[in-house]
Amino acid sequence: SPLGASALTAEAQSAMDGILKNISGAKEFTVNLPVDNGKVVDLKDYGLSESNSPADNETAFANAIAKVKSTKAWKLNIPKGTYAVALTGKEAINLSNLKNVLIEGNGSTLIFSVGTTLNNTPAYIIMNNSQTIAIRNLTLDWDRSIYPIYGIGKVSAVNTTAGTVDFTFSDITIADNAIFGGGRSWDPATDNRSETKGFQFPGGSSGISSMTKLASNKLRLTYKNPANVASAKVGEYGQFWFRPEELVNGFRMQTNSHITFDNVHLYTVPYQAIFSNDSEYFQIINSSV
């Protein structure tokens, strides 16, 4: 019987129940939580500040985590606030090789931005080979004022001979090193993407040979095949996705066990929100992406 059918025969229902009984999910399991040993490291003691530069807050996290490791503290405390954190190299915050640690966010927000040249597969937070880790009451976000990853562009000029289309943006300032990640047509009347209204990005992202920033709010797409722009009309809108040179994850995790995310929220991430490989006993509760 097709999905969505109003009723199944008794025989079909019995067969379906038998299948679902065996494939509907993992067996019940318990995720171990960190145990209080009385040792706490507070990030305020390592220079974390809402007025700091992103690089200084990145250093504060690194020094505090080193202290957690050396003292075997069970809690890393983040005083409630909003903190800018640089993402340098591979990660902004490295929670690898930890055991029995609670990262208590106290409702804080960490806003990430690119510090220096990124390495392959970077992330806001990297966690490898860690055991019994809980992250609680924390929000992660991206600094869209430094590097917008999304915007609505209006077609301002079309050159069918050169195969170029120019766009003007009213909602963002385009980053100097922005890379065109892709686009969809946009209908301003419904404020949503549309299959029938707006610039259709003919040929998709693979059909574009270059993106050139003309001004802080203007850019030009050059098409490999100039004929692709023949249908473009001045005044149409397109939804753009921009990305850093390396695709940035929120969390990048590998070979961990007994991991808990509780009241963890990711608002903006340039690429994957959570990449987890070979992690067992991993629960995500009261959280959102």
mmCIF file of C-alpha atoms in Angstrom, residues 5-239:
data_model
loop_
_atom_site.group_PDB
_atom_site.id
_atom_site.type_symbol
_atom_site.label_atom_id
_atom_site.label_comp_id
_atom_site.label_asym_id
_atom_site.label_seq_id
_atom_site.Cartn_x
_atom_site.Cartn_y
_atom_site.Cartn_z
ATOM 1 C CA ALA A 5 -3.137 5.495 2.119
ATOM 2 C CA SER A 6 -6.091 5.867 4.442
ATOM 3 C CA ALA A 7 -6.137 2.213 5.471
ATOM 4 C CA LEU A 8 -4.225 -1.022 5.089
ATOM 5 C CA THR A 9 -5.577 -4.501 4.963
ATOM 6 C CA ALA A 10 -5.112 -6.461 8.181
ATOM 7 C CA GLU A 11 -2.546 -8.650 6.452
ATOM 8 C CA ALA A 12 -0.569 -5.650 5.154
ATOM 9 C CA GLN A 13 -0.719 -3.886 8.523
ATOM 10 C CA SER A 14 0.587 -6.982 10.272
ATOM 11 C CA ALA A 15 3.445 -7.267 7.790
ATOM 12 C CA MET A 16 4.319 -3.572 8.193
ATOM 13 C CA ASP A 17 4.280 -3.832 11.992
ATOM 14 C CA GLY A 18 6.682 -6.750 11.783
ATOM 15 C CA ILE A 19 9.100 -4.776 9.603
ATOM 16 C CA LEU A 20 8.979 -1.589 11.686
ATOM 17 C CA LYS A 21 9.541 -3.541 14.874
ATOM 18 C CA ASN A 22 12.992 -4.464 13.622
ATOM 19 C CA ILE A 23 14.111 -1.260 11.886
ATOM 20 C CA SER A 24 12.467 1.649 13.676
ATOM 21 C CA GLY A 25 15.481 2.749 15.684
ATOM 22 C CA ALA A 26 18.300 1.934 18.040
ATOM 23 C CA LYS A 27 17.697 0.003 21.221
ATOM 24 C CA GLU A 28 17.206 2.038 24.365
ATOM 25 C CA PHE A 29 20.504 3.267 25.738
ATOM 26 C CA THR A 30 21.838 5.608 28.391
ATOM 27 C CA VAL A 31 24.326 8.423 27.760
ATOM 28 C CA ASN A 32 26.694 8.969 30.663
ATOM 29 C CA LEU A 33 26.928 12.543 31.922
ATOM 30 C CA PRO A 34 29.993 14.260 33.447
ATOM 31 C CA VAL A 35 30.459 13.696 37.170
ATOM 32 C CA ASP A 36 31.126 16.624 39.498
ATOM 33 C CA ASN A 37 34.614 16.402 41.027
ATOM 34 C CA GLY A 38 34.569 19.947 42.440
ATOM 35 C CA LYS A 39 37.084 21.360 39.958
ATOM 36 C CA VAL A 40 35.846 24.235 37.794
ATOM 37 C CA VAL A 41 37.622 26.406 35.219
ATOM 38 C CA ASP A 42 35.931 29.743 34.550
ATOM 39 C CA LEU A 43 36.643 31.492 31.269
ATOM 40 C CA LYS A 44 36.474 34.941 32.885
ATOM 41 C CA ASP A 45 39.746 34.045 34.619
ATOM 42 C CA TYR A 46 41.361 33.501 31.227
ATOM 43 C CA GLY A 47 40.368 36.793 29.655
ATOM 44 C CA LEU A 48 37.085 36.001 27.914
ATOM 45 C CA SER A 49 35.256 39.306 27.416
ATOM 46 C CA GLU A 50 32.399 40.738 25.399
ATOM 47 C CA SER A 51 34.679 43.665 24.520
ATOM 48 C CA ASN A 52 37.585 41.499 23.336
ATOM 49 C CA SER A 53 38.698 41.025 19.767
ATOM 50 C CA PRO A 54 37.656 37.669 18.276
ATOM 51 C CA ALA A 55 41.299 36.560 18.319
ATOM 52 C CA ASP A 56 41.682 37.339 22.023
ATOM 53 C CA ASN A 57 38.586 35.299 22.880
ATOM 54 C CA GLU A 58 39.892 32.422 20.784
ATOM 55 C CA THR A 59 43.060 32.504 22.891
ATOM 56 C CA ALA A 60 41.022 32.632 26.106
ATOM 57 C CA PHE A 61 39.240 29.428 25.144
ATOM 58 C CA ALA A 62 42.497 27.683 24.249
ATOM 59 C CA ASN A 63 44.125 28.595 27.570
ATOM 60 C CA ALA A 64 41.079 27.650 29.629
ATOM 61 C CA ILE A 65 40.750 24.270 27.898
ATOM 62 C CA ALA A 66 44.445 23.599 28.520
ATOM 63 C CA LYS A 67 43.772 24.259 32.225
ATOM 64 C CA VAL A 68 40.813 21.850 32.174
ATOM 65 C CA LYS A 69 43.109 19.146 30.824
ATOM 66 C CA SER A 70 45.957 19.789 33.258
ATOM 67 C CA THR A 71 43.705 19.893 36.338
ATOM 68 C CA LYS A 72 41.135 17.329 35.147
ATOM 69 C CA ALA A 73 38.387 19.855 35.940
ATOM 70 C CA TRP A 74 34.866 18.606 35.378
ATOM 71 C CA LYS A 75 33.358 21.967 34.309
ATOM 72 C CA LEU A 76 34.326 24.704 31.871
ATOM 73 C CA ASN A 77 32.145 27.680 32.744
ATOM 74 C CA ILE A 78 31.265 30.393 30.226
ATOM 75 C CA PRO A 79 29.887 33.510 31.989
ATOM 76 C CA LYS A 80 26.625 34.588 30.397
ATOM 77 C CA GLY A 81 27.260 37.005 27.544
ATOM 78 C CA THR A 82 27.766 37.429 23.817
ATOM 79 C CA TYR A 83 31.315 36.800 22.653
ATOM 80 C CA ALA A 84 33.028 37.218 19.271
ATOM 81 C CA VAL A 85 35.399 34.311 18.578
ATOM 82 C CA ALA A 86 37.888 34.009 15.718
ATOM 83 C CA LEU A 87 38.054 30.826 13.657
ATOM 84 C CA THR A 88 41.740 30.412 12.928
ATOM 85 C CA GLY A 89 43.263 27.462 11.124
ATOM 86 C CA LYS A 90 41.276 24.330 11.848
ATOM 87 C CA GLU A 91 38.909 25.506 14.566
ATOM 88 C CA ALA A 92 37.952 28.273 16.948
ATOM 89 C CA ILE A 93 37.458 25.953 19.941
ATOM 90 C CA ASN A 94 39.082 22.539 20.297
ATOM 91 C CA LEU A 95 37.393 20.096 22.680
ATOM 92 C CA SER A 96 39.419 17.075 21.594
ATOM 93 C CA ASN A 97 40.957 14.525 23.966
ATOM 94 C CA LEU A 98 38.789 15.548 26.910
ATOM 95 C CA LYS A 99 37.102 13.275 29.420
ATOM 96 C CA ASN A 100 34.313 14.007 31.898
ATOM 97 C CA VAL A 101 33.736 17.680 31.095
ATOM 98 C CA LEU A 102 30.622 19.850 31.175
ATOM 99 C CA ILE A 103 30.786 22.991 29.036
ATOM 100 C CA GLU A 104 28.233 25.237 30.726
ATOM 101 C CA GLY A 105 27.189 28.121 28.496
ATOM 102 C CA ASN A 106 24.761 29.790 30.930
ATOM 103 C CA GLY A 107 22.753 31.042 27.946
ATOM 104 C CA SER A 108 25.725 32.620 26.186
ATOM 105 C CA THR A 109 26.094 33.244 22.456
ATOM 106 C CA LEU A 110 29.363 32.698 20.597
ATOM 107 C CA ILE A 111 29.610 34.574 17.289
ATOM 108 C CA PHE A 112 32.272 33.208 14.974
ATOM 109 C CA SER A 113 34.227 34.808 12.142
ATOM 110 C CA VAL A 114 37.215 33.817 10.030
ATOM 111 C CA GLY A 115 40.502 34.846 11.636
ATOM 112 C CA THR A 116 43.270 33.834 9.226
ATOM 113 C CA THR A 117 43.514 31.387 6.338
ATOM 114 C CA LEU A 118 41.472 28.293 7.129
ATOM 115 C CA ASN A 119 42.650 24.712 6.874
ATOM 116 C CA ASN A 120 40.605 21.970 5.258
ATOM 117 C CA THR A 121 37.268 21.083 6.914
ATOM 118 C CA PRO A 122 37.294 23.804 9.587
ATOM 119 C CA ALA A 123 34.621 24.165 12.268
ATOM 120 C CA TYR A 124 33.496 26.443 15.051
ATOM 121 C CA ILE A 125 34.095 23.572 17.494
ATOM 122 C CA ILE A 126 36.116 20.420 16.865
ATOM 123 C CA MET A 127 35.805 17.409 19.151
ATOM 124 C CA ASN A 128 37.814 14.242 18.506
ATOM 125 C CA ASN A 129 38.564 11.285 20.796
ATOM 126 C CA SER A 130 36.604 12.710 23.720
ATOM 127 C CA GLN A 131 34.443 10.875 26.237
ATOM 128 C CA THR A 132 31.560 11.895 28.499
ATOM 129 C CA ILE A 133 31.200 15.498 27.340
ATOM 130 C CA ALA A 134 28.097 17.650 27.780
ATOM 131 C CA ILE A 135 27.567 21.046 26.149
ATOM 132 C CA ARG A 136 24.702 22.947 27.687
ATOM 133 C CA ASN A 137 22.856 26.272 27.333
ATOM 134 C CA LEU A 138 24.891 27.657 24.439
ATOM 135 C CA THR A 139 24.122 29.325 21.104
ATOM 136 C CA LEU A 140 26.491 29.414 18.132
ATOM 137 C CA ASP A 141 26.183 31.978 15.349
ATOM 138 C CA TRP A 142 28.122 33.461 12.436
ATOM 139 C CA ASP A 143 29.161 37.111 12.148
ATOM 140 C CA ARG A 144 27.099 38.072 9.108
ATOM 141 C CA SER A 145 28.272 41.699 9.348
ATOM 142 C CA ILE A 146 31.838 40.607 8.533
ATOM 143 C CA TYR A 147 31.014 37.875 6.036
ATOM 144 C CA PRO A 148 27.395 37.658 4.849
ATOM 145 C CA ILE A 149 26.610 34.210 3.507
ATOM 146 C CA TYR A 150 23.172 35.058 2.164
ATOM 147 C CA GLY A 151 21.611 37.962 0.283
ATOM 148 C CA ILE A 152 18.923 39.008 -2.168
ATOM 149 C CA GLY A 153 20.267 40.597 -5.365
ATOM 150 C CA LYS A 154 18.324 42.619 -7.940
ATOM 151 C CA VAL A 155 19.362 42.417 -11.592
ATOM 152 C CA SER A 156 20.649 45.886 -12.510
ATOM 153 C CA ALA A 157 22.325 45.239 -15.884
ATOM 154 C CA VAL A 158 22.482 42.490 -18.504
ATOM 155 C CA ASN A 159 25.106 42.170 -21.255
ATOM 156 C CA THR A 160 24.149 39.337 -23.583
ATOM 157 C CA THR A 161 27.295 39.795 -25.706
ATOM 158 C CA ALA A 162 29.699 39.464 -22.772
ATOM 159 C CA GLY A 163 27.479 36.988 -20.968
ATOM 160 C CA THR A 164 27.329 39.031 -17.752
ATOM 161 C CA VAL A 165 24.590 39.876 -15.277
ATOM 162 C CA ASP A 166 25.023 42.594 -12.630
ATOM 163 C CA PHE A 167 23.209 42.575 -9.289
ATOM 164 C CA THR A 168 22.621 45.185 -6.603
ATOM 165 C CA PHE A 169 22.026 44.250 -2.956
ATOM 166 C CA SER A 170 20.162 46.345 -0.402
ATOM 167 C CA ASP A 171 20.446 43.938 2.550
ATOM 168 C CA ILE A 172 24.170 43.134 2.760
ATOM 169 C CA THR A 173 27.696 44.393 2.189
ATOM 170 C CA ILE A 174 29.496 41.810 0.057
ATOM 171 C CA ALA A 175 32.689 40.436 1.598
ATOM 172 C CA ASP A 176 35.870 41.166 -0.363
ATOM 173 C CA ASN A 177 36.769 37.479 -0.639
ATOM 174 C CA ALA A 178 33.226 36.191 -1.123
ATOM 175 C CA ILE A 179 32.833 33.073 -3.242
ATOM 176 C CA PHE A 180 29.610 32.409 -5.136
ATOM 177 C CA GLY A 181 28.133 29.223 -3.694
ATOM 178 C CA GLY A 182 24.908 29.147 -5.672
ATOM 179 C CA GLY A 183 21.591 30.842 -6.179
ATOM 180 C CA ARG A 184 17.847 30.431 -6.585
ATOM 181 C CA SER A 185 15.210 32.616 -8.154
ATOM 182 C CA TRP A 186 13.399 34.907 -5.723
ATOM 183 C CA ASP A 187 9.907 36.378 -5.613
ATOM 184 C CA PRO A 188 9.878 39.655 -3.611
ATOM 185 C CA ALA A 189 6.058 39.585 -3.444
ATOM 186 C CA THR A 190 6.118 36.447 -1.282
ATOM 187 C CA ASP A 191 9.640 37.046 0.102
ATOM 188 C CA ASN A 192 10.562 33.483 -0.753
ATOM 189 C CA ARG A 193 12.353 31.483 -3.400
ATOM 190 C CA SER A 194 10.328 30.678 -6.478
ATOM 191 C CA GLU A 195 10.477 28.295 -9.414
ATOM 192 C CA THR A 196 8.577 30.701 -11.668
ATOM 193 C CA LYS A 197 9.505 34.265 -10.697
ATOM 194 C CA GLY A 198 12.871 35.952 -10.501
ATOM 195 C CA PHE A 199 16.313 35.330 -11.989
ATOM 196 C CA GLN A 200 16.651 31.620 -12.684
ATOM 197 C CA PHE A 201 20.488 31.342 -12.587
ATOM 198 C CA PRO A 202 20.636 29.546 -15.951
ATOM 199 C CA GLY A 203 23.201 26.786 -15.947
ATOM 200 C CA GLY A 204 23.439 26.830 -12.156
ATOM 201 C CA SER A 205 26.627 27.579 -10.238
ATOM 202 C CA SER A 206 28.677 25.306 -12.525
ATOM 203 C CA GLY A 207 27.779 27.513 -15.504
ATOM 204 C CA ILE A 208 29.435 30.603 -14.012
ATOM 205 C CA SER A 209 33.062 31.327 -14.849
ATOM 206 C CA SER A 210 33.570 34.164 -12.359
ATOM 207 C CA MET A 211 31.987 36.460 -9.787
ATOM 208 C CA THR A 212 33.357 40.002 -9.558
ATOM 209 C CA LYS A 213 32.651 42.469 -6.775
ATOM 210 C CA LEU A 214 31.935 45.830 -8.445
ATOM 211 C CA ALA A 215 31.116 47.790 -5.271
ATOM 212 C CA SER A 216 30.256 47.103 -1.658
ATOM 213 C CA ASN A 217 26.719 46.163 -2.709
ATOM 214 C CA LYS A 218 27.177 45.227 -6.385
ATOM 215 C CA LEU A 219 28.558 42.174 -8.135
ATOM 216 C CA ARG A 220 28.787 40.684 -11.610
ATOM 217 C CA LEU A 221 28.340 37.079 -12.672
ATOM 218 C CA THR A 222 30.095 36.053 -15.886
ATOM 219 C CA TYR A 223 28.725 32.978 -17.626
ATOM 220 C CA LYS A 224 30.751 30.374 -19.471
ATOM 221 C CA ASN A 225 28.091 30.362 -22.152
ATOM 222 C CA PRO A 226 27.012 33.964 -22.922
ATOM 223 C CA ALA A 227 23.731 32.691 -24.359
ATOM 224 C CA ASN A 228 22.670 31.651 -20.856
ATOM 225 C CA VAL A 229 21.881 35.241 -19.916
ATOM 226 C CA ALA A 230 19.429 35.815 -22.764
ATOM 227 C CA SER A 231 16.421 35.320 -20.493
ATOM 228 C CA ALA A 232 17.672 37.658 -17.729
ATOM 229 C CA LYS A 233 15.603 40.786 -17.126
ATOM 230 C CA VAL A 234 16.538 43.959 -15.261
ATOM 231 C CA GLY A 235 14.482 44.176 -12.081
ATOM 232 C CA GLU A 236 14.374 40.425 -11.369
ATOM 233 C CA TYR A 237 15.639 39.115 -8.027
ATOM 234 C CA GLY A 238 17.852 36.219 -7.069
ATOM 235 C CA GLN A 239 18.730 34.593 -3.740
#
